[in-house]
Amino acid sequence: MRIIIAGGHGKIALRLEERLKSGAVGIVRNPAHVADIEATGAEAVVCDLERASVEEVAAIAEGADAVVFAAGAGPGSGAARKDTVDRAASVLLADAAERAGVRRFIQISSMGAGRAPRGGDEVWAAYINAKTEAEEDLRARDLDWTILRPGRLTDEPGTGLVRLAPEVPPGAVPRDDVAAVIVALLEAPGTVRKTLELVSGDTPIKTVIGTE
């Protein structure tokens, strides 16, 4: 498989690239991040999704089996970048996938998306609203999409045991397990056009996704 990963230097994306090796292509804005992606065995492409055209991104996606939106403005960014990255870059990637004829699209969203923001501050509200709008845009498209909403992310070692369903209680999940779930989703046509929440649990990933 050839899988295009937007936000290729993110903590989930790097773990995903380690699993996919030469089958992954990580898109990064900063050329200094190329070496880290290549160290996983994946390919890196420099492209700023806040400035790129649909044609530029479609050229990267040409011939791919799937695209994964794993980009995010990240801690310390303001409300404006939550919109330009967490929403607009996802819309751009979906536009590019359509233009390149790539049907499979996995979007990493967040638990809390799809609901009015509760608590937090203006930036948190902007983040949740951006994720919600990105989800709504993707659902309106004729793509084989899956939206994944992880709970609170941790850097604890993965266990391979999760809880994955349209709605689960709030909780945490290691980034290792998020990456492993994405790999399984890529091989699971039964998850197309589903929105799934993810936290740690007691069921093996392949069992809960049905890829055993």
PDB file of C-alpha atoms in Angstrom:
ATOM      1  CA  MET A   1       0.000   0.000   0.000  1.00  0.00           C
ATOM      2  CA  ARG A   2       0.953   3.644  -0.445  1.00  0.00           C
ATOM      3  CA  ILE A   3      -0.517   5.748   2.347  1.00  0.00           C
ATOM      4  CA  ILE A   4      -0.262   9.547   2.398  1.00  0.00           C
ATOM      5  CA  ILE A   5      -0.117  11.001   5.921  1.00  0.00           C
ATOM      6  CA  ALA A   6      -0.778  14.707   6.450  1.00  0.00           C
ATOM      7  CA  GLY A   7       0.986  15.992   9.534  1.00  0.00           C
ATOM      8  CA  GLY A   8       3.729  13.451   9.016  1.00  0.00           C
ATOM      9  CA  HIS A   9       5.895  14.614  11.923  1.00  0.00           C
ATOM     10  CA  GLY A  10       3.169  14.392  14.556  1.00  0.00           C
ATOM     11  CA  LYS A  11       3.446  11.926  17.408  1.00  0.00           C
ATOM     12  CA  ILE A  12       0.726   9.640  16.033  1.00  0.00           C
ATOM     13  CA  ALA A  13       1.970   9.985  12.463  1.00  0.00           C
ATOM     14  CA  LEU A  14       5.538   8.978  13.318  1.00  0.00           C
ATOM     15  CA  ARG A  15       4.236   5.865  15.068  1.00  0.00           C
ATOM     16  CA  LEU A  16       2.069   5.104  12.050  1.00  0.00           C
ATOM     17  CA  GLU A  17       5.024   5.539   9.697  1.00  0.00           C
ATOM     18  CA  GLU A  18       7.071   3.143  11.821  1.00  0.00           C
ATOM     19  CA  ARG A  19       4.398   0.524  11.180  1.00  0.00           C
ATOM     20  CA  LEU A  20       3.903   1.199   7.475  1.00  0.00           C
ATOM     21  CA  LYS A  21       7.613   1.733   6.634  1.00  0.00           C
ATOM     22  CA  SER A  22       8.110   2.233   2.891  1.00  0.00           C
ATOM     23  CA  GLY A  23       4.360   2.180   2.353  1.00  0.00           C
ATOM     24  CA  ALA A  24       3.976   5.583   4.033  1.00  0.00           C
ATOM     25  CA  VAL A  25       4.529   9.090   2.697  1.00  0.00           C
ATOM     26  CA  GLY A  26       4.581  11.768   5.395  1.00  0.00           C
ATOM     27  CA  ILE A  27       3.719  15.344   4.434  1.00  0.00           C
ATOM     28  CA  VAL A  28       5.580  17.932   6.519  1.00  0.00           C
ATOM     29  CA  ARG A  29       5.828  21.714   6.475  1.00  0.00           C
ATOM     30  CA  ASN A  30       9.317  21.949   7.971  1.00  0.00           C
ATOM     31  CA  PRO A  31      12.238  20.510   5.926  1.00  0.00           C
ATOM     32  CA  ALA A  32      14.078  19.881   9.212  1.00  0.00           C
ATOM     33  CA  HIS A  33      11.552  17.122   9.965  1.00  0.00           C
ATOM     34  CA  VAL A  34      12.323  15.073   6.857  1.00  0.00           C
ATOM     35  CA  ALA A  35      15.127  13.082   8.500  1.00  0.00           C
ATOM     36  CA  ASP A  36      12.896  11.974  11.382  1.00  0.00           C
ATOM     37  CA  ILE A  37      10.320  10.588   8.947  1.00  0.00           C
ATOM     38  CA  GLU A  38      12.934   8.880   6.795  1.00  0.00           C
ATOM     39  CA  ALA A  39      14.359   7.268   9.940  1.00  0.00           C
ATOM     40  CA  THR A  40      11.088   5.322  10.274  1.00  0.00           C
ATOM     41  CA  GLY A  41      11.549   3.883   6.775  1.00  0.00           C
ATOM     42  CA  ALA A  42       8.871   6.126   5.282  1.00  0.00           C
ATOM     43  CA  GLU A  43       9.162   8.724   2.542  1.00  0.00           C
ATOM     44  CA  ALA A  44       8.847  12.439   3.358  1.00  0.00           C
ATOM     45  CA  VAL A  45       7.433  15.221   1.189  1.00  0.00           C
ATOM     46  CA  VAL A  46       7.710  18.897   2.098  1.00  0.00           C
ATOM     47  CA  CYS A  47       4.419  20.713   1.547  1.00  0.00           C
ATOM     48  CA  ASP A  48       2.772  23.442   3.642  1.00  0.00           C
ATOM     49  CA  LEU A  49      -0.911  22.523   3.808  1.00  0.00           C
ATOM     50  CA  GLU A  50      -1.775  26.031   4.987  1.00  0.00           C
ATOM     51  CA  ARG A  51      -0.490  27.465   1.708  1.00  0.00           C
ATOM     52  CA  ALA A  52      -0.543  24.667  -0.876  1.00  0.00           C
ATOM     53  CA  SER A  53      -3.002  24.433  -3.753  1.00  0.00           C
ATOM     54  CA  VAL A  54      -5.316  21.494  -4.365  1.00  0.00           C
ATOM     55  CA  GLU A  55      -3.258  20.641  -7.445  1.00  0.00           C
ATOM     56  CA  GLU A  56      -0.023  20.449  -5.437  1.00  0.00           C
ATOM     57  CA  VAL A  57      -1.496  18.120  -2.836  1.00  0.00           C
ATOM     58  CA  ALA A  58      -3.303  16.019  -5.465  1.00  0.00           C
ATOM     59  CA  ALA A  59       0.029  15.431  -7.181  1.00  0.00           C
ATOM     60  CA  ILE A  60       1.406  13.992  -3.925  1.00  0.00           C
ATOM     61  CA  ALA A  61      -1.676  11.787  -3.472  1.00  0.00           C
ATOM     62  CA  GLU A  62      -1.679  10.489  -7.053  1.00  0.00           C
ATOM     63  CA  GLY A  63      -1.609   6.697  -7.070  1.00  0.00           C
ATOM     64  CA  ALA A  64      -2.062   6.334  -3.307  1.00  0.00           C
ATOM     65  CA  ASP A  65      -4.287   3.688  -1.745  1.00  0.00           C
ATOM     66  CA  ALA A  66      -5.422   5.946   1.095  1.00  0.00           C
ATOM     67  CA  VAL A  67      -4.829   9.246   2.830  1.00  0.00           C
ATOM     68  CA  VAL A  68      -4.702   9.843   6.577  1.00  0.00           C
ATOM     69  CA  PHE A  69      -5.291  13.285   8.051  1.00  0.00           C
ATOM     70  CA  ALA A  70      -3.121  13.403  11.162  1.00  0.00           C
ATOM     71  CA  ALA A  71      -2.253  17.099  11.105  1.00  0.00           C
ATOM     72  CA  GLY A  72      -2.951  19.535  13.912  1.00  0.00           C
ATOM     73  CA  ALA A  73      -1.933  23.042  14.865  1.00  0.00           C
ATOM     74  CA  GLY A  74      -0.531  21.658  18.113  1.00  0.00           C
ATOM     75  CA  PRO A  75      -0.068  23.060  21.629  1.00  0.00           C
ATOM     76  CA  GLY A  76       0.652  26.756  21.850  1.00  0.00           C
ATOM     77  CA  SER A  77      -1.144  27.652  18.627  1.00  0.00           C
ATOM     78  CA  GLY A  78      -3.962  30.167  18.654  1.00  0.00           C
ATOM     79  CA  ALA A  79      -7.556  29.941  17.537  1.00  0.00           C
ATOM     80  CA  ALA A  80      -6.764  31.083  13.990  1.00  0.00           C
ATOM     81  CA  ARG A  81      -4.447  28.142  13.328  1.00  0.00           C
ATOM     82  CA  LYS A  82      -6.965  25.683  14.717  1.00  0.00           C
ATOM     83  CA  ASP A  83      -9.090  26.729  11.756  1.00  0.00           C
ATOM     84  CA  THR A  84      -6.358  26.825   9.098  1.00  0.00           C
ATOM     85  CA  VAL A  85      -4.865  23.454  10.107  1.00  0.00           C
ATOM     86  CA  ASP A  86      -7.446  21.334  11.929  1.00  0.00           C
ATOM     87  CA  ARG A  87     -10.272  22.318   9.561  1.00  0.00           C
ATOM     88  CA  ALA A  88      -8.963  23.873   6.359  1.00  0.00           C
ATOM     89  CA  ALA A  89      -6.034  21.492   5.840  1.00  0.00           C
ATOM     90  CA  SER A  90      -8.398  18.521   6.205  1.00  0.00           C
ATOM     91  CA  VAL A  91     -10.727  20.059   3.628  1.00  0.00           C
ATOM     92  CA  LEU A  92      -7.753  20.626   1.315  1.00  0.00           C
ATOM     93  CA  LEU A  93      -6.602  17.018   1.687  1.00  0.00           C
ATOM     94  CA  ALA A  94     -10.104  15.750   0.937  1.00  0.00           C
ATOM     95  CA  ASP A  95     -10.310  17.983  -2.140  1.00  0.00           C
ATOM     96  CA  ALA A  96      -6.945  16.621  -3.273  1.00  0.00           C
ATOM     97  CA  ALA A  97      -7.974  13.012  -2.640  1.00  0.00           C
ATOM     98  CA  GLU A  98     -11.055  13.485  -4.791  1.00  0.00           C
ATOM     99  CA  ARG A  99      -9.001  15.072  -7.557  1.00  0.00           C
ATOM    100  CA  ALA A 100      -6.396  12.278  -7.414  1.00  0.00           C
ATOM    101  CA  GLY A 101      -9.039   9.529  -7.330  1.00  0.00           C
ATOM    102  CA  VAL A 102      -8.074   8.286  -3.852  1.00  0.00           C
ATOM    103  CA  ARG A 103     -11.242   7.065  -2.162  1.00  0.00           C
ATOM    104  CA  ARG A 104     -10.036   5.872   1.258  1.00  0.00           C
ATOM    105  CA  PHE A 105      -9.722   8.710   3.766  1.00  0.00           C
ATOM    106  CA  ILE A 106      -9.082   8.325   7.491  1.00  0.00           C
ATOM    107  CA  GLN A 107      -9.452  11.466   9.554  1.00  0.00           C
ATOM    108  CA  ILE A 108      -8.051  11.726  13.073  1.00  0.00           C
ATOM    109  CA  SER A 109     -10.462  13.941  14.949  1.00  0.00           C
ATOM    110  CA  SER A 110     -11.056  14.221  18.701  1.00  0.00           C
ATOM    111  CA  MET A 111     -13.511  13.112  21.331  1.00  0.00           C
ATOM    112  CA  GLY A 112     -15.733  16.115  21.938  1.00  0.00           C
ATOM    113  CA  ALA A 113     -16.113  16.905  18.251  1.00  0.00           C
ATOM    114  CA  GLY A 114     -19.695  17.033  17.066  1.00  0.00           C
ATOM    115  CA  ARG A 115     -20.835  18.676  20.309  1.00  0.00           C
ATOM    116  CA  ALA A 116     -20.807  22.228  21.601  1.00  0.00           C
ATOM    117  CA  PRO A 117     -17.481  22.853  23.380  1.00  0.00           C
ATOM    118  CA  ARG A 118     -17.726  22.529  27.150  1.00  0.00           C
ATOM    119  CA  GLY A 119     -15.244  24.112  29.519  1.00  0.00           C
ATOM    120  CA  GLY A 120     -11.788  25.136  28.407  1.00  0.00           C
ATOM    121  CA  ASP A 121     -11.045  28.476  26.784  1.00  0.00           C
ATOM    122  CA  GLU A 122     -11.402  30.215  23.435  1.00  0.00           C
ATOM    123  CA  VAL A 123      -8.611  28.180  21.847  1.00  0.00           C
ATOM    124  CA  TRP A 124     -10.108  24.881  23.026  1.00  0.00           C
ATOM    125  CA  ALA A 125     -13.490  25.914  21.649  1.00  0.00           C
ATOM    126  CA  ALA A 126     -11.866  26.827  18.323  1.00  0.00           C
ATOM    127  CA  TYR A 127     -10.162  23.420  18.221  1.00  0.00           C
ATOM    128  CA  ILE A 128     -13.377  21.483  18.841  1.00  0.00           C
ATOM    129  CA  ASN A 129     -15.288  23.632  16.356  1.00  0.00           C
ATOM    130  CA  ALA A 130     -12.570  23.113  13.724  1.00  0.00           C
ATOM    131  CA  LYS A 131     -12.649  19.339  14.222  1.00  0.00           C
ATOM    132  CA  THR A 132     -16.455  19.341  14.035  1.00  0.00           C
ATOM    133  CA  GLU A 133     -16.483  21.321  10.792  1.00  0.00           C
ATOM    134  CA  ALA A 134     -13.787  19.096   9.280  1.00  0.00           C
ATOM    135  CA  GLU A 135     -15.885  16.026  10.125  1.00  0.00           C
ATOM    136  CA  GLU A 136     -19.001  17.591   8.601  1.00  0.00           C
ATOM    137  CA  ASP A 137     -17.138  18.421   5.408  1.00  0.00           C
ATOM    138  CA  LEU A 138     -15.837  14.864   5.090  1.00  0.00           C
ATOM    139  CA  ARG A 139     -19.225  13.242   5.707  1.00  0.00           C
ATOM    140  CA  ALA A 140     -20.706  15.231   2.825  1.00  0.00           C
ATOM    141  CA  ARG A 141     -18.209  13.758   0.335  1.00  0.00           C
ATOM    142  CA  ASP A 142     -18.409  10.645  -1.810  1.00  0.00           C
ATOM    143  CA  LEU A 143     -15.291   9.157  -0.257  1.00  0.00           C
ATOM    144  CA  ASP A 144     -14.730   5.962   1.728  1.00  0.00           C
ATOM    145  CA  TRP A 145     -14.076   7.864   4.920  1.00  0.00           C
ATOM    146  CA  THR A 146     -13.652   6.802   8.513  1.00  0.00           C
ATOM    147  CA  ILE A 147     -13.504   9.393  11.291  1.00  0.00           C
ATOM    148  CA  LEU A 148     -11.528   8.361  14.384  1.00  0.00           C
ATOM    149  CA  ARG A 149     -12.027  10.287  17.622  1.00  0.00           C
ATOM    150  CA  PRO A 150      -9.351   9.311  20.172  1.00  0.00           C
ATOM    151  CA  GLY A 151      -9.690  10.219  23.823  1.00  0.00           C
ATOM    152  CA  ARG A 152      -6.945  11.903  25.828  1.00  0.00           C
ATOM    153  CA  LEU A 153      -3.653  10.959  24.195  1.00  0.00           C
ATOM    154  CA  THR A 154      -0.727   9.600  26.199  1.00  0.00           C
ATOM    155  CA  ASP A 155       2.807   8.443  25.452  1.00  0.00           C
ATOM    156  CA  GLU A 156       2.427   5.282  27.525  1.00  0.00           C
ATOM    157  CA  PRO A 157       3.378   2.045  25.714  1.00  0.00           C
ATOM    158  CA  GLY A 158       0.519   0.609  23.696  1.00  0.00           C
ATOM    159  CA  THR A 159      -1.333  -2.415  25.009  1.00  0.00           C
ATOM    160  CA  GLY A 160      -3.188  -3.413  21.843  1.00  0.00           C
ATOM    161  CA  LEU A 161      -6.385  -3.451  23.916  1.00  0.00           C
ATOM    162  CA  VAL A 162      -8.995  -0.806  23.153  1.00  0.00           C
ATOM    163  CA  ARG A 163     -12.608   0.231  23.271  1.00  0.00           C
ATOM    164  CA  LEU A 164     -13.840   1.416  19.865  1.00  0.00           C
ATOM    165  CA  ALA A 165     -17.440   2.302  19.076  1.00  0.00           C
ATOM    166  CA  PRO A 166     -19.592   5.193  17.830  1.00  0.00           C
ATOM    167  CA  GLU A 167     -19.731   6.390  21.427  1.00  0.00           C
ATOM    168  CA  VAL A 168     -17.575   5.384  24.395  1.00  0.00           C
ATOM    169  CA  PRO A 169     -17.062   6.871  27.867  1.00  0.00           C
ATOM    170  CA  PRO A 170     -14.328   9.509  28.138  1.00  0.00           C
ATOM    171  CA  GLY A 171     -10.875   8.123  28.737  1.00  0.00           C
ATOM    172  CA  ALA A 172      -7.275   8.008  27.633  1.00  0.00           C
ATOM    173  CA  VAL A 173      -5.485   6.032  24.946  1.00  0.00           C
ATOM    174  CA  PRO A 174      -1.769   5.636  24.099  1.00  0.00           C
ATOM    175  CA  ARG A 175      -0.680   7.109  20.792  1.00  0.00           C
ATOM    176  CA  ASP A 176       0.858   3.695  20.027  1.00  0.00           C
ATOM    177  CA  ASP A 177      -2.618   2.169  20.073  1.00  0.00           C
ATOM    178  CA  VAL A 178      -4.093   4.972  17.958  1.00  0.00           C
ATOM    179  CA  ALA A 179      -1.509   4.256  15.267  1.00  0.00           C
ATOM    180  CA  ALA A 180      -2.203   0.510  15.473  1.00  0.00           C
ATOM    181  CA  VAL A 181      -5.940   1.153  15.128  1.00  0.00           C
ATOM    182  CA  ILE A 182      -5.346   3.261  11.999  1.00  0.00           C
ATOM    183  CA  VAL A 183      -3.354   0.435  10.410  1.00  0.00           C
ATOM    184  CA  ALA A 184      -6.244  -1.929  11.130  1.00  0.00           C
ATOM    185  CA  LEU A 185      -8.805   0.556   9.780  1.00  0.00           C
ATOM    186  CA  LEU A 186      -6.901   0.748   6.492  1.00  0.00           C
ATOM    187  CA  GLU A 187      -7.579  -2.973   6.060  1.00  0.00           C
ATOM    188  CA  ALA A 188     -11.198  -2.876   7.263  1.00  0.00           C
ATOM    189  CA  PRO A 189     -13.786  -1.931   4.616  1.00  0.00           C
ATOM    190  CA  GLY A 190     -16.512  -2.514   7.181  1.00  0.00           C
ATOM    191  CA  THR A 191     -15.493   0.716   8.929  1.00  0.00           C
ATOM    192  CA  VAL A 192     -16.189   2.916   5.901  1.00  0.00           C
ATOM    193  CA  ARG A 193     -18.526   5.851   6.616  1.00  0.00           C
ATOM    194  CA  LYS A 194     -18.343   5.346  10.350  1.00  0.00           C
ATOM    195  CA  THR A 195     -17.402   7.766  13.127  1.00  0.00           C
ATOM    196  CA  LEU A 196     -15.663   5.881  15.931  1.00  0.00           C
ATOM    197  CA  GLU A 197     -14.508   6.957  19.381  1.00  0.00           C
ATOM    198  CA  LEU A 198     -11.412   5.319  20.830  1.00  0.00           C
ATOM    199  CA  VAL A 199     -10.080   4.802  24.362  1.00  0.00           C
ATOM    200  CA  SER A 200      -8.126   2.055  26.073  1.00  0.00           C
ATOM    201  CA  GLY A 201     -10.131  -1.063  26.826  1.00  0.00           C
ATOM    202  CA  ASP A 202      -9.905  -4.823  27.080  1.00  0.00           C
ATOM    203  CA  THR A 203     -10.512  -5.993  23.502  1.00  0.00           C
ATOM    204  CA  PRO A 204      -7.680  -6.679  21.020  1.00  0.00           C
ATOM    205  CA  ILE A 205      -7.602  -4.187  18.149  1.00  0.00           C
ATOM    206  CA  LYS A 206      -8.027  -6.790  15.408  1.00  0.00           C
ATOM    207  CA  THR A 207     -10.998  -8.291  17.206  1.00  0.00           C
ATOM    208  CA  VAL A 208     -12.831  -5.021  17.745  1.00  0.00           C
ATOM    209  CA  ILE A 209     -12.268  -3.937  14.128  1.00  0.00           C
ATOM    210  CA  GLY A 210     -13.001  -7.364  12.723  1.00  0.00           C
ATOM    211  CA  THR A 211      -9.752  -7.943  10.838  1.00  0.00           C
ATOM    212  CA  GLU A 212      -8.843 -11.256  12.496  1.00  0.00           C
TER     213      GLU A 212
END
